[in-house]
């Protein structure tokens, strides 16, 4: 064998090249993107300038407190007036975005001192806004839940998503120096209006409004702060946290988002279910009356048990038993008990659209007149009872109005009885109930084994007062006189009395209000 052939024999055999895996191009692209992000995007950020700017806006100061008060005042007035334009103005003035962003950046870089200062400014600003809003509501004659207020009492998953997108935009604007974008972020996240609604709920002691708006504010606050922290980390802001601490922080952020998403997702599901019920109820009621009828308005009380659906229908023909049939169909469709109350207005409607619109307009006018009558009835009852109109309970479905009267100087049971009768005469078709205060009852005179003529006239009054107050009555007098009074009063009004003592002049039965405990002892 020659030297050449031996060299060829001893030469190393070349290894075949390793084939590229299916994910190698993707991994290469990711590495290129990371390098581009680090070299091109991150390098253009002046971290010190950004942190200095965020710190300036996140401290508590007299200016911060003043602007918070002004923003809260404008917000609550806009909510009470149901004016979106005024509410938007309050969003633009609100300084709360500063400390929330500061808390997010402080979390990202691990600056505990800055985090405490931002948290202090945020807590104080929140308290100032809530208390100032509550003060404005307490001094305001308008204390009804408007549509603007109600819109901020049921946060859902969409609110979380809006806050997330807004925080991403706000974090980007803060880091890249696009400060004009912050205006849009302030409007989108709407931090101050929910706090103003919290103040409204506190002033009116409406815990449903208070809790719902507080959850909305907390959702916006946490989403903005945590997203700002995420954006700061994404842009490579230098952090004093260890790798372990960073991992724990990220895990906590994810858990907070999940914890917020669960109840908000359930709320969104409930809102979608209610919208479906409203749509189907509206469609079914329309089908019941045919094409020539028009459903003017439909209201659903989901808090009632069973769920109450109230509707006004303009129809050329009054249809009987439609309420029971609608309730049965809806109960089967949604597997929940429903109660349906339909107020039918008979109108002559033509087959053309113009006639239908004209009929609907006439019915709408009737509905408006009915609403005006209800408002006047509420005001009249509040006036004679000496209370606020909000203290008058009106059930338009059952056409029933109830109010508890305050003690009026010099007023007797006859006074409240006459006032109720006068209001009832004015409100034909309504059940009017004025609950009088537990003032002194008239005594009954007994002579020759009979109730005196002048005392017989008092029996309906005593029975009326007992029915309104639902309190037991005690009778003081001789056993014979008390028994005569008991029989006569029961026959006249169905009211029962209990013998409570004998300390009364002969021939006189004194009546007194008893507590339930006293009534139990008397019966024994």
XYZ file of C-alpha atoms in Angstrom:
524
model
C 0.000 0.000 0.000
C 1.405 3.381 -0.982
C 1.812 6.331 1.382
C -0.955 8.228 -0.397
C -3.455 5.406 -0.054
C -2.507 4.965 3.613
C -3.061 8.699 4.259
C -6.432 8.548 2.610
C -7.300 5.547 4.756
C -6.291 7.284 8.018
C -8.043 10.614 7.153
C -11.001 11.487 9.489
C -14.421 10.890 8.060
C -16.333 14.242 7.873
C -19.489 14.343 10.052
C -22.731 15.190 8.311
C -24.107 18.658 9.069
C -26.845 18.760 11.731
C -30.206 19.408 10.184
C -32.021 22.552 11.364
C -34.972 21.833 13.666
C -38.472 23.051 12.838
C -38.349 25.745 15.580
C -34.888 27.092 14.793
C -36.162 29.871 12.447
C -38.681 30.951 15.096
C -36.006 31.003 17.799
C -33.758 33.041 15.532
C -36.538 35.538 14.886
C -37.173 35.919 18.613
C -33.481 36.559 19.251
C -33.419 39.186 16.503
C -36.526 40.874 17.929
C -35.045 40.906 21.426
C -31.847 42.431 20.105
C -33.790 45.054 18.129
C -35.918 45.880 21.180
C -32.835 46.230 23.409
C -30.684 48.209 20.992
C -33.217 50.343 19.131
C -36.241 50.769 21.417
C -34.804 50.698 24.937
C -31.769 52.776 24.083
C -33.963 55.724 23.133
C -35.522 56.001 26.624
C -34.073 58.435 29.138
C -34.905 56.456 32.267
C -33.779 59.115 34.740
C -35.891 61.798 33.075
C -38.965 59.536 33.005
C -38.605 58.585 36.675
C -38.087 62.219 37.652
C -41.233 63.264 35.775
C -43.359 60.488 37.293
C -42.070 61.300 40.788
C -43.043 64.957 40.403
C -46.659 63.978 39.695
C -46.987 61.350 42.434
C -46.427 63.390 45.603
C -49.146 64.734 47.889
C -49.180 68.538 47.893
C -51.647 71.404 48.476
C -52.114 71.679 44.705
C -52.854 67.954 44.515
C -55.451 68.205 47.323
C -57.091 71.283 45.765
C -57.340 69.751 42.292
C -58.722 66.538 43.794
C -61.481 68.490 45.574
C -62.344 70.458 42.453
C -62.380 67.366 40.286
C -64.560 65.489 42.806
C -66.977 68.418 43.076
C -67.351 68.739 39.317
C -67.732 64.974 38.953
C -70.502 64.593 41.536
C -72.414 67.586 40.170
C -72.160 66.180 36.652
C -73.390 62.811 37.927
C -76.324 64.366 39.809
C -77.257 66.392 36.730
C -76.648 63.358 34.497
C -74.387 65.489 32.283
C -71.646 63.482 30.483
C -69.852 66.663 29.378
C -69.420 67.851 32.965
C -68.238 64.395 34.056
C -65.602 64.380 31.296
C -64.359 67.747 32.559
C -63.842 66.218 35.993
C -61.840 63.366 34.446
C -59.454 65.837 32.823
C -58.834 67.695 36.091
C -58.277 64.613 38.223
C -54.650 64.308 39.495
C -55.085 60.707 40.693
C -53.296 59.248 37.674
C -49.971 60.613 38.984
C -49.637 58.604 42.216
C -51.069 55.476 40.573
C -48.410 55.623 37.855
C -45.831 56.412 40.524
C -46.808 53.320 42.481
C -46.461 51.198 39.343
C -42.984 52.503 38.493
C -41.885 52.207 42.139
C -42.956 48.555 42.110
C -40.980 47.925 38.931
C -37.686 49.427 40.122
C -38.051 48.290 43.745
C -38.057 51.778 45.315
C -39.919 51.224 48.619
C -39.671 54.887 49.707
C -41.242 56.107 46.480
C -43.920 53.394 46.727
C -44.873 54.554 50.234
C -45.073 58.189 49.136
C -47.244 57.300 46.140
C -49.497 55.107 48.289
C -49.835 57.928 50.832
C -50.812 60.433 48.120
C -53.280 57.941 46.627
C -54.968 57.099 49.962
C -55.247 60.749 51.010
C -56.519 61.766 47.582
C -59.116 58.994 47.655
C -60.365 60.033 51.091
C -60.496 63.699 50.098
C -62.473 62.898 46.930
C -64.969 60.599 48.674
C -65.589 62.907 51.643
C -65.884 66.047 49.504
C -68.337 64.301 47.157
C -70.360 63.069 50.140
C -70.481 66.623 51.514
C -71.759 68.007 48.203
C -74.448 65.308 48.043
C -75.493 65.929 51.661
C -75.975 69.632 50.898
C -77.681 69.012 47.547
C -81.470 68.764 47.120
C -80.825 66.230 44.323
C -80.081 62.816 45.758
C -81.614 60.443 43.230
C -79.663 57.745 41.390
C -79.287 59.087 37.844
C -78.318 57.082 34.772
C -74.747 58.398 35.030
C -74.512 57.175 38.625
C -76.119 53.817 37.893
C -73.681 53.225 35.014
C -70.799 53.121 37.516
C -72.293 50.688 40.017
C -71.974 47.428 38.063
C -68.380 46.944 36.884
C -67.701 43.980 34.613
C -64.889 42.340 32.684
C -65.050 44.964 29.937
C -64.134 47.645 32.496
C -61.003 45.648 33.352
C -60.066 45.389 29.666
C -60.652 49.131 29.128
C -58.428 49.919 32.113
C -55.759 47.534 30.795
C -55.663 49.083 27.316
C -55.713 52.592 28.787
C -52.873 51.757 31.168
C -50.789 50.366 28.314
C -51.327 53.596 26.400
C -50.601 55.688 29.506
C -47.413 53.779 30.334
C -46.189 54.111 26.758
C -46.988 57.842 26.707
C -45.153 58.384 29.985
C -42.058 56.447 28.911
C -41.835 57.757 25.353
C -42.680 61.355 26.265
C -46.061 61.465 24.468
C -47.729 63.400 27.278
C -50.672 64.511 25.140
C -51.905 60.930 25.146
C -52.408 61.084 28.928
C -55.522 63.236 28.352
C -57.197 60.424 26.461
C -56.095 57.904 29.078
C -57.637 60.036 31.845
C -60.971 60.058 30.004
C -60.853 56.344 29.218
C -60.062 55.134 32.744
C -62.345 57.668 34.461
C -60.810 57.460 37.938
C -62.682 60.323 39.593
C -66.354 59.558 38.660
C -66.364 56.170 40.455
C -64.939 57.853 43.579
C -67.638 60.525 43.369
C -70.262 57.757 43.193
C -68.656 56.174 46.275
C -69.214 59.503 48.040
C -72.814 59.543 46.805
C -73.408 56.056 48.190
C -71.856 57.087 51.512
C -73.978 60.243 51.809
C -77.241 58.458 50.916
C -76.327 55.248 52.797
C -76.884 53.267 49.611
C -74.532 50.334 50.088
C -75.279 48.847 46.661
C -74.080 52.030 44.941
C -71.187 52.387 47.396
C -69.884 48.828 46.886
C -70.263 48.708 43.101
C -68.502 52.011 42.444
C -65.750 51.161 44.932
C -65.075 47.918 43.062
C -64.885 49.849 39.767
C -62.359 52.310 41.228
C -60.286 49.495 42.721
C -60.304 47.697 39.357
C -59.057 50.789 37.524
C -56.475 51.554 40.217
C -54.914 48.081 40.352
C -54.969 47.612 36.584
C -53.230 50.920 35.900
C -50.605 50.452 38.641
C -49.715 46.880 37.706
C -49.714 47.584 33.974
C -47.440 50.595 34.526
C -45.083 48.312 36.459
C -45.157 45.823 33.588
C -44.415 48.524 31.020
C -41.470 49.795 33.079
C -40.032 46.275 33.226
C -40.626 45.785 29.517
C -38.599 48.919 28.772
C -35.757 47.686 30.970
C -35.875 50.195 33.798
C -33.111 49.337 36.250
C -34.431 47.498 39.302
C -32.946 46.730 42.729
C -35.015 43.564 42.997
C -33.400 40.157 42.834
C -34.409 37.569 40.274
C -36.406 35.726 42.929
C -38.195 38.897 44.033
C -39.012 39.759 40.430
C -40.566 36.354 39.869
C -42.672 36.657 43.018
C -43.795 40.141 41.966
C -44.867 38.914 38.526
C -46.750 35.990 40.090
C -48.610 38.344 42.432
C -49.533 40.623 39.525
C -50.975 37.689 37.591
C -52.947 36.517 40.636
C -54.373 40.001 41.181
C -55.548 40.180 37.568
C -57.153 36.747 37.860
C -58.761 37.699 41.184
C -60.297 40.792 39.576
C -61.318 39.000 36.389
C -63.391 36.299 38.133
C -66.051 38.510 39.802
C -66.020 40.963 36.891
C -66.537 38.094 34.456
C -69.475 36.861 36.518
C -70.923 40.391 36.502
C -70.585 40.542 32.714
C -72.342 37.185 32.428
C -75.191 38.458 34.619
C -75.534 41.636 32.554
C -75.634 39.574 29.351
C -78.322 37.332 30.881
C -80.420 40.334 31.878
C -80.078 41.804 28.387
C -81.261 38.502 26.922
C -84.255 38.444 29.278
C -85.140 42.013 28.354
C -84.904 41.286 24.636
C -86.972 38.117 24.781
C -89.574 39.618 27.110
C -89.976 42.593 24.812
C -90.314 40.353 21.759
C -92.777 37.980 23.383
C -95.039 40.771 24.650
C -95.054 42.272 21.153
C -96.019 38.910 19.680
C -98.911 38.613 22.125
C -100.578 41.768 20.810
C -99.767 41.524 17.096
C -98.214 43.883 14.584
C -100.683 46.717 15.121
C -99.765 47.087 18.798
C -96.776 49.004 20.116
C -94.825 48.361 23.312
C -94.109 51.848 24.636
C -91.800 50.960 27.494
C -90.723 47.901 29.394
C -89.087 47.856 32.821
C -87.646 44.809 34.573
C -86.898 44.597 38.291
C -84.351 41.791 38.580
C -84.065 42.281 42.348
C -87.718 41.420 42.922
C -88.812 37.883 43.759
C -90.293 36.837 41.426
C -88.652 38.981 38.739
C -91.118 41.751 37.875
C -91.682 42.876 34.287
C -93.768 46.034 33.818
C -94.808 47.126 30.345
C -97.056 49.684 28.692
C -98.731 48.579 25.455
C -100.756 50.589 22.958
C -103.160 48.210 21.316
C -106.395 48.447 19.297
C -107.820 45.546 21.329
C -107.575 44.807 25.042
C -106.442 41.219 25.577
C -107.232 39.369 28.800
C -105.014 36.877 30.650
C -101.959 38.079 28.725
C -99.999 38.761 31.916
C -100.359 35.238 33.303
C -99.544 33.661 29.953
C -96.440 35.822 29.496
C -95.254 34.990 33.021
C -95.657 31.242 32.376
C -93.743 31.342 29.093
C -90.860 33.409 30.494
C -90.631 31.245 33.616
C -90.284 28.139 31.463
C -87.777 29.799 29.122
C -85.395 31.007 31.856
C -86.199 28.565 34.653
C -86.858 31.475 37.032
C -90.159 32.777 38.461
C -91.512 35.842 36.659
C -94.373 38.226 37.353
C -95.694 40.328 34.476
C -97.736 43.528 34.792
C -98.953 44.976 31.486
C -100.826 48.265 31.327
C -102.881 48.249 28.135
C -103.969 51.464 26.444
C -106.680 51.026 23.850
C -105.988 53.146 20.761
C -107.190 52.975 17.188
C -104.141 52.113 15.101
C -104.041 51.819 11.360
C -102.018 49.343 9.354
C -99.652 51.976 8.055
C -96.573 53.214 9.875
C -97.871 56.775 10.164
C -100.993 55.682 12.009
C -98.963 53.470 14.287
C -96.581 56.302 15.141
C -99.498 58.648 15.813
C -101.123 56.094 18.107
C -97.843 55.533 19.896
C -97.462 59.275 20.392
C -100.943 59.493 21.898
C -100.215 56.628 24.258
C -96.864 58.124 25.191
C -98.683 61.299 26.082
C -101.018 59.313 28.315
C -98.045 57.635 29.980
C -96.388 60.993 30.610
C -99.582 62.338 32.123
C -99.754 59.278 34.388
C -96.148 59.843 35.473
C -96.916 63.478 36.256
C -99.887 62.391 38.354
C -97.647 60.005 40.276
C -95.130 62.786 40.953
C -97.893 65.096 42.173
C -99.308 62.331 44.359
C -95.889 61.755 45.896
C -95.434 65.459 46.573
C -98.925 65.801 48.094
C -98.399 62.859 50.444
C -94.975 64.142 51.466
C -96.462 67.578 52.210
C -99.311 66.369 54.422
C -97.073 63.804 56.174
C -94.272 66.287 56.823
C -91.603 64.101 55.179
C -89.387 64.115 52.098
C -90.865 62.854 48.776
C -88.255 60.093 48.842
C -89.938 58.715 51.989
C -93.180 58.066 50.103
C -93.471 54.497 48.809
C -95.415 54.201 45.545
C -96.239 50.942 43.777
C -97.504 51.898 40.321
C -98.306 48.280 39.490
C -100.749 47.888 42.390
C -101.577 51.623 42.370
C -100.759 51.899 46.052
C -99.078 54.751 47.944
C -97.877 54.529 51.550
C -96.235 57.102 53.817
C -95.450 57.289 57.530
C -96.397 60.717 58.867
C -94.312 62.670 61.325
C -95.967 64.082 64.473
C -97.467 67.486 63.687
C -98.120 69.995 66.435
C -101.754 69.922 67.472
C -102.623 67.082 65.069
C -104.853 64.243 66.306
C -105.864 60.968 64.724
C -108.831 62.783 63.194
C -106.372 65.072 61.389
C -104.447 62.232 59.713
C -107.668 60.345 58.953
C -109.108 63.395 57.201
C -105.864 64.012 55.283
C -105.812 60.448 53.976
C -109.450 60.659 52.921
C -108.838 63.939 51.099
C -105.827 62.573 49.175
C -107.753 59.380 48.338
C -110.631 61.444 46.922
C -108.181 63.295 44.686
C -106.343 60.145 43.511
C -109.170 58.042 42.165
C -108.267 54.394 41.635
C -105.341 54.524 44.074
C -104.986 52.916 47.495
C -103.747 55.650 49.825
C -102.353 54.796 53.251
C -101.052 57.410 55.658
C -99.580 55.799 58.764
C -100.177 58.229 61.638
C -97.842 58.556 64.619
C -98.919 56.677 67.738
C -100.725 59.656 69.299
C -103.390 59.431 72.029
C -106.536 57.449 71.260
C -110.015 58.724 72.108
C -111.731 57.189 75.125
C -115.034 55.359 74.824
C -118.004 56.246 77.041
C -120.251 53.388 78.231
C -123.741 53.966 79.652
C -126.452 51.452 80.465
C -124.501 48.591 78.932
C -124.068 50.400 75.576
C -121.444 52.567 73.915
C -122.504 56.207 73.981
C -123.603 57.730 70.681
C -120.668 60.159 70.484
C -118.218 57.305 71.116
C -119.725 55.136 68.391
C -118.586 57.756 65.871
C -114.994 57.176 67.046
C -114.983 53.420 66.365
C -114.109 53.649 62.613
C -111.292 56.094 63.469
C -109.841 53.728 66.104
C -110.085 50.771 63.717
C -108.372 52.766 60.949
C -105.483 53.788 63.217
C -104.998 50.217 64.468
C -104.917 48.888 60.899
C -102.399 51.498 59.770
C -99.999 51.180 62.703
C -100.441 47.432 63.187
C -99.975 47.854 66.943
C -101.995 46.059 69.630
C -104.529 48.027 71.665
C -104.956 47.870 75.433
C -108.198 48.819 77.212
C -108.390 50.228 80.738
C -111.703 50.143 82.634
C -114.057 47.844 84.464
C -114.239 44.298 83.043
C -117.882 44.823 82.019
C -117.177 48.082 80.188
C -114.057 46.673 78.495
C -116.040 43.668 77.237
C -118.730 45.948 75.772
C -116.075 48.095 74.059
C -114.294 45.014 72.752
C -117.434 43.634 71.127
C -118.519 46.929 69.585
C -115.065 47.748 68.205
C -114.645 44.291 66.691
C -118.065 44.465 65.033
C -117.392 47.950 63.678
C -113.867 47.474 62.291
C -112.605 43.977 63.085
C -110.148 45.444 65.611
C -109.390 43.492 68.764
C -108.393 44.962 72.118
C -106.922 43.431 75.260
C -107.899 44.215 78.832
C -104.865 45.999 80.291
C -106.111 47.353 83.624
C -108.995 48.903 85.534
C -107.577 52.341 86.310
C -110.292 54.358 84.571
C -113.389 56.218 85.806
C -116.655 54.294 85.875
C -118.375 54.273 82.499
C -115.144 55.071 80.638
C -112.823 52.816 78.639
C -109.416 54.291 77.950
C -107.476 52.929 74.972
C -103.689 52.889 74.773
C -101.140 51.597 72.278
C -99.265 48.551 73.520
C -95.918 47.151 72.527
C -95.925 43.535 71.257
C -94.327 42.469 74.552
C -97.028 44.204 76.606
C -99.708 42.643 74.431
C -98.265 39.177 75.078
C -98.326 39.722 78.831
C -101.873 41.099 78.703
C -103.151 38.097 76.776
C -101.766 35.843 79.505
